[in-house]
mmCIF file of C-alpha atoms in Angstrom:
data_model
loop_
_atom_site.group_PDB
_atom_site.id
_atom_site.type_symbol
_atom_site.label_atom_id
_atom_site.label_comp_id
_atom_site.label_asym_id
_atom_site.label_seq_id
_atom_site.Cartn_x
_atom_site.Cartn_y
_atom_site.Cartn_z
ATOM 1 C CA UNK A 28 -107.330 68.377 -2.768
ATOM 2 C CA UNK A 29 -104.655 65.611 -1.995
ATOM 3 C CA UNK A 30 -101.182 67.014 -1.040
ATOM 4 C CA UNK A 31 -97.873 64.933 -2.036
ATOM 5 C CA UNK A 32 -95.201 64.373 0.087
ATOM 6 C CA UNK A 33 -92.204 66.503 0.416
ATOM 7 C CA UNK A 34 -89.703 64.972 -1.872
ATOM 8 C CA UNK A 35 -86.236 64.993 0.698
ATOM 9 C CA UNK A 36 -83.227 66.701 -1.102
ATOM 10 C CA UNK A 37 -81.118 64.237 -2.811
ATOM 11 C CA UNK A 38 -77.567 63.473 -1.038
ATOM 12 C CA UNK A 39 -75.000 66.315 -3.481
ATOM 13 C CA UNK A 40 -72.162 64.613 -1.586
ATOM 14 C CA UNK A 41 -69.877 62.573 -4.345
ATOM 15 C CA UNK A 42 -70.126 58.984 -3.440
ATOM 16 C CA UNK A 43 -66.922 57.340 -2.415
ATOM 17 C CA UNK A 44 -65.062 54.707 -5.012
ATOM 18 C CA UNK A 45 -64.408 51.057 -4.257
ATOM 19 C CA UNK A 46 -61.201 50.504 -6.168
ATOM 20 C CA UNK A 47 -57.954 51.717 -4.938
ATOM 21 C CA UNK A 48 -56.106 54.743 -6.703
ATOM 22 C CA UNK A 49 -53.303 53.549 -9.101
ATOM 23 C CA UNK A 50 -49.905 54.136 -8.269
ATOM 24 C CA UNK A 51 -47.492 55.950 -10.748
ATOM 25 C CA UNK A 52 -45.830 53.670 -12.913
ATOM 26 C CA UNK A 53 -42.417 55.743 -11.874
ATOM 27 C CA UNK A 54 -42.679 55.196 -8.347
ATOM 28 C CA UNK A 55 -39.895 52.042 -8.345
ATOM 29 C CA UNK A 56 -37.290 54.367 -10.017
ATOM 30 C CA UNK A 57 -37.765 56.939 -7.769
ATOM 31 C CA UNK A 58 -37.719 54.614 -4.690
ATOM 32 C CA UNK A 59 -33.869 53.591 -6.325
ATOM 33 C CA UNK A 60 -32.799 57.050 -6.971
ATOM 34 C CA UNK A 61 -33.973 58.090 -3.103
ATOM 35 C CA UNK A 62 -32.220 54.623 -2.079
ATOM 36 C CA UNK A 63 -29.275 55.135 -4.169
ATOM 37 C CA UNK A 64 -29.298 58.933 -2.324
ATOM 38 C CA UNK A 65 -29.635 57.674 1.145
ATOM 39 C CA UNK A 66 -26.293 55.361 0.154
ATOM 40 C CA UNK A 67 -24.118 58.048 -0.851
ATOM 41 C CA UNK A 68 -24.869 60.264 2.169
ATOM 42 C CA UNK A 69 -24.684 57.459 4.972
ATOM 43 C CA UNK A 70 -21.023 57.776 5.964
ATOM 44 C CA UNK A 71 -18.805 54.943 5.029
ATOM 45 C CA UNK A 72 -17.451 52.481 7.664
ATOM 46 C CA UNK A 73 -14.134 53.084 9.125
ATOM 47 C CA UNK A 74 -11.853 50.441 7.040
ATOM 48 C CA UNK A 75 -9.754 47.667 8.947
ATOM 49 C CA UNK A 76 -5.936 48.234 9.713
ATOM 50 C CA UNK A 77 -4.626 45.401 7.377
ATOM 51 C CA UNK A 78 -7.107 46.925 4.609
ATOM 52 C CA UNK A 79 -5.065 50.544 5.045
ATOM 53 C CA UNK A 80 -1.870 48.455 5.194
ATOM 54 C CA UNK A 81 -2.650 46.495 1.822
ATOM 55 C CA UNK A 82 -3.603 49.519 -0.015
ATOM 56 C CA UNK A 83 -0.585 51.577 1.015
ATOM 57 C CA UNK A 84 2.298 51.624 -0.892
ATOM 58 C CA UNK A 85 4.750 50.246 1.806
ATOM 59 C CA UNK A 86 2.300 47.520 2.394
ATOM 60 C CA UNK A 87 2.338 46.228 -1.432
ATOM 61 C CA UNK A 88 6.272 46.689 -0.989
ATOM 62 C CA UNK A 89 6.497 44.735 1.952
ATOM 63 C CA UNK A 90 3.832 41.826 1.042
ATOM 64 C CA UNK A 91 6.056 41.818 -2.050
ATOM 65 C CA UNK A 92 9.158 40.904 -0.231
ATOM 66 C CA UNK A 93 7.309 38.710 2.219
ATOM 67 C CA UNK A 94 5.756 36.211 -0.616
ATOM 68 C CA UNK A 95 9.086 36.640 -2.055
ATOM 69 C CA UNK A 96 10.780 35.198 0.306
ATOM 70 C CA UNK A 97 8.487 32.405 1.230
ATOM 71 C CA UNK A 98 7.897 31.342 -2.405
ATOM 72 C CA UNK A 99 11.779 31.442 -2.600
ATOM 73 C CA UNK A 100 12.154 29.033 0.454
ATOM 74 C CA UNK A 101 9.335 26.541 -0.630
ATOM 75 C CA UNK A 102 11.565 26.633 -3.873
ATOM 76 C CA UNK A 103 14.580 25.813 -2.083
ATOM 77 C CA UNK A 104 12.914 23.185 0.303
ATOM 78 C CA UNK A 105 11.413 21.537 -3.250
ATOM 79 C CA UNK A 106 14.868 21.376 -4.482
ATOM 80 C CA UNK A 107 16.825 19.912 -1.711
ATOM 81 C CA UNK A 108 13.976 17.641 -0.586
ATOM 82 C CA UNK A 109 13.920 16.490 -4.880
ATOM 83 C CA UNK A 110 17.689 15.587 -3.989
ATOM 84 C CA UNK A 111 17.440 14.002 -0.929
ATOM 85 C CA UNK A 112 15.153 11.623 -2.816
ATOM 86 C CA UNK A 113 17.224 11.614 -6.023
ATOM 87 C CA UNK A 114 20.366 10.455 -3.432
ATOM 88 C CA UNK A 115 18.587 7.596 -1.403
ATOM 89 C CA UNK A 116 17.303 6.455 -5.115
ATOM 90 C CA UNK A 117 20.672 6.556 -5.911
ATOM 91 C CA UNK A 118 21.848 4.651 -2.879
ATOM 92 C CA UNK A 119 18.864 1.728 -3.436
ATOM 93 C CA UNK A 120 19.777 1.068 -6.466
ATOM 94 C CA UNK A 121 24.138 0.930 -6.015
ATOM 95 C CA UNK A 122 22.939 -1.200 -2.845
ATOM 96 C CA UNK A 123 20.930 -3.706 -5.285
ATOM 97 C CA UNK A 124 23.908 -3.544 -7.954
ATOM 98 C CA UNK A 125 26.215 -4.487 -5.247
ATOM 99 C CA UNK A 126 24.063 -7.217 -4.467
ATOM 100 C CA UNK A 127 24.117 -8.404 -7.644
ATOM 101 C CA UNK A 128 27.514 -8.295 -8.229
ATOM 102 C CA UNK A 129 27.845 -10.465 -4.791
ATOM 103 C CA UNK A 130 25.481 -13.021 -6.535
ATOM 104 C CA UNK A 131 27.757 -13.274 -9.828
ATOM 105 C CA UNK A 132 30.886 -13.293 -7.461
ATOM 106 C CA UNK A 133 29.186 -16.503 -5.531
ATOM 107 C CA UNK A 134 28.274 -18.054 -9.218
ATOM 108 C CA UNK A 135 32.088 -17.904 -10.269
ATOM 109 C CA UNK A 136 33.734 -19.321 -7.877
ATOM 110 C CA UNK A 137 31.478 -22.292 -7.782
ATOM 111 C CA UNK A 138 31.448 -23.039 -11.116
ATOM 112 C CA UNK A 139 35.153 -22.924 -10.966
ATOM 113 C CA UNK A 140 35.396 -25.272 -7.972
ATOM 114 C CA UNK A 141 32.873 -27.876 -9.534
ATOM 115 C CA UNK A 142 35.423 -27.859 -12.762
ATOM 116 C CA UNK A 143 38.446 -28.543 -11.399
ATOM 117 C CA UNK A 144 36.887 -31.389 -8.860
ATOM 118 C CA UNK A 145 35.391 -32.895 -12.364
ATOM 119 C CA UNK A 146 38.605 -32.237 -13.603
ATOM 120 C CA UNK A 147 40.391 -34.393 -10.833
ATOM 121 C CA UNK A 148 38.062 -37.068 -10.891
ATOM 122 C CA UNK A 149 38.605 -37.579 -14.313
ATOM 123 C CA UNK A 150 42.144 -37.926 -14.001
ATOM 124 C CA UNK A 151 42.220 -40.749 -11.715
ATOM 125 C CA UNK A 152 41.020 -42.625 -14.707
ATOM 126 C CA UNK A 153 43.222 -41.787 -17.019
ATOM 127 C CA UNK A 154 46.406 -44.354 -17.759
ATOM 128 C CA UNK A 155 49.441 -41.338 -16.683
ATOM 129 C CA UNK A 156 48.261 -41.638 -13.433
ATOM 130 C CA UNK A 157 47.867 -45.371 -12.595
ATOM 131 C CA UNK A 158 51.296 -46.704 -12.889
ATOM 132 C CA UNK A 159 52.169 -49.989 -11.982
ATOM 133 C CA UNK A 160 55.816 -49.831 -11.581
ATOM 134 C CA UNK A 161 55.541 -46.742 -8.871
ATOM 135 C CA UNK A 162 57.391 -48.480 -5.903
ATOM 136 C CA UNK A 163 54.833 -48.891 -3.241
ATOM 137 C CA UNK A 164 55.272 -46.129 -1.099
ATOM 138 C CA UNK A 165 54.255 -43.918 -3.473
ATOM 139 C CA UNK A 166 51.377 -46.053 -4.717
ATOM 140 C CA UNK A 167 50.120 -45.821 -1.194
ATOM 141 C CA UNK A 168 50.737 -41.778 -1.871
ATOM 142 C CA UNK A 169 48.937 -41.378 -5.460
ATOM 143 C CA UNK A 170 45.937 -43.472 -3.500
ATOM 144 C CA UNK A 171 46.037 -40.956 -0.954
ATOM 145 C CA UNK A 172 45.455 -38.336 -3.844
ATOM 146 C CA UNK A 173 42.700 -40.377 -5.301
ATOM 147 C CA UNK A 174 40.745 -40.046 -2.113
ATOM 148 C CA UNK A 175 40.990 -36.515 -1.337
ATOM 149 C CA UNK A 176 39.955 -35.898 -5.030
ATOM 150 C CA UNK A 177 36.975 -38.278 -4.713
ATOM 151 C CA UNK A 178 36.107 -36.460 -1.247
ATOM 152 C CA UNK A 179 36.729 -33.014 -2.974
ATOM 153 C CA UNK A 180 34.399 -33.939 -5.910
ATOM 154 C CA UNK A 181 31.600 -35.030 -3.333
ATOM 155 C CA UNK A 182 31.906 -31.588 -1.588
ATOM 156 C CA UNK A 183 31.998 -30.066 -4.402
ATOM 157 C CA UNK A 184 28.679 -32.111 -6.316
ATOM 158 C CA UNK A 185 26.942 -31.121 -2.772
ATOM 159 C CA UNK A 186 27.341 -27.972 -3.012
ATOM 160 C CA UNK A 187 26.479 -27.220 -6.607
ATOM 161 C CA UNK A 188 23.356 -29.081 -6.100
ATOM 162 C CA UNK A 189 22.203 -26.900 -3.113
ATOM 163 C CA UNK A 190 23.322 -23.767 -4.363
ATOM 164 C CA UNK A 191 22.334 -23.650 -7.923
ATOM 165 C CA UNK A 192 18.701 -23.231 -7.869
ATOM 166 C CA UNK A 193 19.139 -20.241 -5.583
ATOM 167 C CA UNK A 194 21.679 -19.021 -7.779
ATOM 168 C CA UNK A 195 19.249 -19.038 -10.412
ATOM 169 C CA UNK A 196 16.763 -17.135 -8.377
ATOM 170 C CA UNK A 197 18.760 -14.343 -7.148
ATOM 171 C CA UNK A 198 20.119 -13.991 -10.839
ATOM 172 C CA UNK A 199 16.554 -13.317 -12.494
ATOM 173 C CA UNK A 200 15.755 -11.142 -9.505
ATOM 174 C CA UNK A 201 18.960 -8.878 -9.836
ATOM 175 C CA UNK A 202 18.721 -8.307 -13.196
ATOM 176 C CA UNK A 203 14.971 -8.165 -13.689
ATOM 177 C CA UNK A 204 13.852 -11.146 -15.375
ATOM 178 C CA UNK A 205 16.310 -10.712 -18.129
ATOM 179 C CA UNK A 206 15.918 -12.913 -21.073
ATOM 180 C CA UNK A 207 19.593 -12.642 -22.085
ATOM 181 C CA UNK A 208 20.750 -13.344 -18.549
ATOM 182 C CA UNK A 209 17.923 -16.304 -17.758
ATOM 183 C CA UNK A 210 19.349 -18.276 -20.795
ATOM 184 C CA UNK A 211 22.599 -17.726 -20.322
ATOM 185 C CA UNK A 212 22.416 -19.074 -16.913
ATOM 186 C CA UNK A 213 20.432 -21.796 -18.071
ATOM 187 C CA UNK A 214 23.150 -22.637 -20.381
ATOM 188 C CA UNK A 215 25.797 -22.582 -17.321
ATOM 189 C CA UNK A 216 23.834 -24.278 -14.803
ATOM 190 C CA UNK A 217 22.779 -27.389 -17.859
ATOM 191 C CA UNK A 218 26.662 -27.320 -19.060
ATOM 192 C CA UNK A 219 28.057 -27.546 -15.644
ATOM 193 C CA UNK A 220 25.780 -29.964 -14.565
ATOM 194 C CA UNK A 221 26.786 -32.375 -17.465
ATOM 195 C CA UNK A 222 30.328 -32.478 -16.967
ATOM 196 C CA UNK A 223 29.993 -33.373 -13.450
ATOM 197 C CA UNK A 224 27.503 -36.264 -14.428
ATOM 198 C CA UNK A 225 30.104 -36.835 -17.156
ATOM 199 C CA UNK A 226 32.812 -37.346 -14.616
ATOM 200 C CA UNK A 227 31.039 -39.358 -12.022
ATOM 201 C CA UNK A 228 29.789 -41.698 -14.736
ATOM 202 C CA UNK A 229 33.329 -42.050 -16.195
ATOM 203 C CA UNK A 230 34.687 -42.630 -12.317
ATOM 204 C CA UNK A 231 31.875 -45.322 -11.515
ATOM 205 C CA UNK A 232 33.386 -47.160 -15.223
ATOM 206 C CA UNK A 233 36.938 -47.026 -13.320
ATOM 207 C CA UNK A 234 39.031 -49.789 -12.392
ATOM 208 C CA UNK A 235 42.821 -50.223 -12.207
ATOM 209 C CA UNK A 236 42.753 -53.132 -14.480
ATOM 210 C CA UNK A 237 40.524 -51.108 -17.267
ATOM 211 C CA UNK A 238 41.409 -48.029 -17.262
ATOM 212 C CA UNK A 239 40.287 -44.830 -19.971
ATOM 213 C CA UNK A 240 42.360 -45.266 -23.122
ATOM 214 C CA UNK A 241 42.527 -42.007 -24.311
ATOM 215 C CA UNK A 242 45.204 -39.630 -22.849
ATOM 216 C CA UNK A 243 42.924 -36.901 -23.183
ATOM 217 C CA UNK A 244 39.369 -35.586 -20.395
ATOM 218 C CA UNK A 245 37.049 -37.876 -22.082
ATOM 219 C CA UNK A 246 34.490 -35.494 -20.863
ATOM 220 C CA UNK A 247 36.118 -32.100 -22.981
ATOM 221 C CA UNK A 248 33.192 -31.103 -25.147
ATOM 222 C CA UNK A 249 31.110 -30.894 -21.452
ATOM 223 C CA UNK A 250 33.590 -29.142 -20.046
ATOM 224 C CA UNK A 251 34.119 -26.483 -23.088
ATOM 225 C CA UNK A 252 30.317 -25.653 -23.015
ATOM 226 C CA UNK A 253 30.747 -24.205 -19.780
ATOM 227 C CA UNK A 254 33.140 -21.967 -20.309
ATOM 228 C CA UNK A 255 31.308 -21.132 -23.707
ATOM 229 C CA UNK A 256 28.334 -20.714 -21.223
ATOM 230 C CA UNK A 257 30.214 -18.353 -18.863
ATOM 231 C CA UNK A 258 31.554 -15.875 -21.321
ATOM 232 C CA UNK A 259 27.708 -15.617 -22.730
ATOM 233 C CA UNK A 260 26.359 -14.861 -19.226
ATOM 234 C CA UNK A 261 29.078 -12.052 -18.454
ATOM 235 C CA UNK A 262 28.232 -10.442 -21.734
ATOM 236 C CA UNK A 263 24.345 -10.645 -20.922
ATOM 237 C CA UNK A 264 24.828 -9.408 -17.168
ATOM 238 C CA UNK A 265 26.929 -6.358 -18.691
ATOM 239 C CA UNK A 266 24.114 -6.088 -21.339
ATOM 240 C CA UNK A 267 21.848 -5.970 -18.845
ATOM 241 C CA UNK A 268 23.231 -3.523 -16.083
ATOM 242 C CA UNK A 269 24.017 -0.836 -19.168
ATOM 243 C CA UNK A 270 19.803 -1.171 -19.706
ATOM 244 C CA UNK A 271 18.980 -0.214 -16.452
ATOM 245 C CA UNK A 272 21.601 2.574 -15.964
ATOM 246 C CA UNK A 273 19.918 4.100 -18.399
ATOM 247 C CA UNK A 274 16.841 3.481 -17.844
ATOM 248 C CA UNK A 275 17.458 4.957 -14.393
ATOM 249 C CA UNK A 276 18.913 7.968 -15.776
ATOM 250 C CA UNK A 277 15.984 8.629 -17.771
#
């Protein structure tokens, strides 16, 4: 007979998994609460001397007078460095109505010195002053005159020519491009300009033997509009410097 084999014993010993063994699903709070342990027993680092300072009650108290007193002297250096500013504003501006009150002082006087050498001129023209019968020492006298007002109404035509468009600068500049003012002074510097082209014309005309017949300035309505003219431009300069006062004060 035919024997079999010994069978060999089967291996009892469990076989050994392939996939990993899960992790409770509770394991992240508990590595927080063991965390959140280890925190609380670690001692706490020894705080800074300004953080004891700031959290004692003296320290508020004297922080509080400290920022106290700076705020208060940033206040103070606000205030007297606002009127420092507010002063030299003040000081421009009385510097630049000064200088345009010097302008209107130099427009016055010239205007007046341009009327009364029209003014002479026109006399020697006139029949009260060109007398036949004055003995002739005093002829050679009143021709004397004549001269020095001809010369005086030269230097006086010379000097309104040079100085009037200047004039008229400075006056628009002083009192910022004014309307009021720019007429008026249009109206002076056109006016006074007439009646001295009035008088020279009238003076070229003269002659001893046919002399004005009228007793009167042949050149009066020219010589009215100026003054007309002057009396407008000192109301619009006054007009004009009240604006800007305010304007300034605002």
């Amino acid at each position: 007979m035919e024997t079999k084999p010994a069978e060999k014993p089967e291996d009892e010993s469990p076989k050994e998994s392939s996939n990993p063994p899960k992790l409770d699903p509770e394991w992240p709070r508990y590595e927080q609460f063991l965390a959140e342990i280890s925190k609380r027993l670690r001692p706490a680092p020894p705080k800074p001397w300004w953080q004891k300072v700031l959290e004692s009650g003296g320290g508020v108290a004297i922080i509080t007078v400290l920022l106290g007193s700076l705020l208060g002297q940033m206040i103070g250096s606000y205030i007297q460095s606002s009127k420092a500013q507010y002063d030299r504003d003040l000081a421009d501006y009385s510097k630049y109505l000064d200088q345009g009150s010097d302008t209107v002082k130099q427009l016055y006087p010239l205007v007046g010195t341009c009327i009364s050498a029209a003014d002479d001129l026109v006399q020697i023209t006139m029949p009260n002053l060109n007398r036949e019968d004055l003995p002739r020492k005093e002829a050679q006298v009143e021709r004397a005159q004549r001269d020095q007002k001809k010369v005086k109404f030269n230097e006086a035509d010379n000097k309104w020519r040079e100085a009037r468009d200047g004039l008229g600068y400075l006056m628009r500049y002083y009192h910022h491009n004014d309307d009021g003012v720019t007429r008026a002074w249009q109206e002076v510097q056109e006016s006074t300009t007439s009646y001295m082209k009035c008088a020279r014309t009238l003076f070229a005309g003269y002659s001893p033997d046919k002399l004005t017949p009228q007793d009167c300035n042949p050149c009066m309505v020219e010589r009215r509009s100026i003054l007309t003219a002057l009396d407008s431009l000192a109301q619009a300069v006054e007009t004009n410097r009240k604006a800007i006062g305010v304007s300034k004060l605002r």
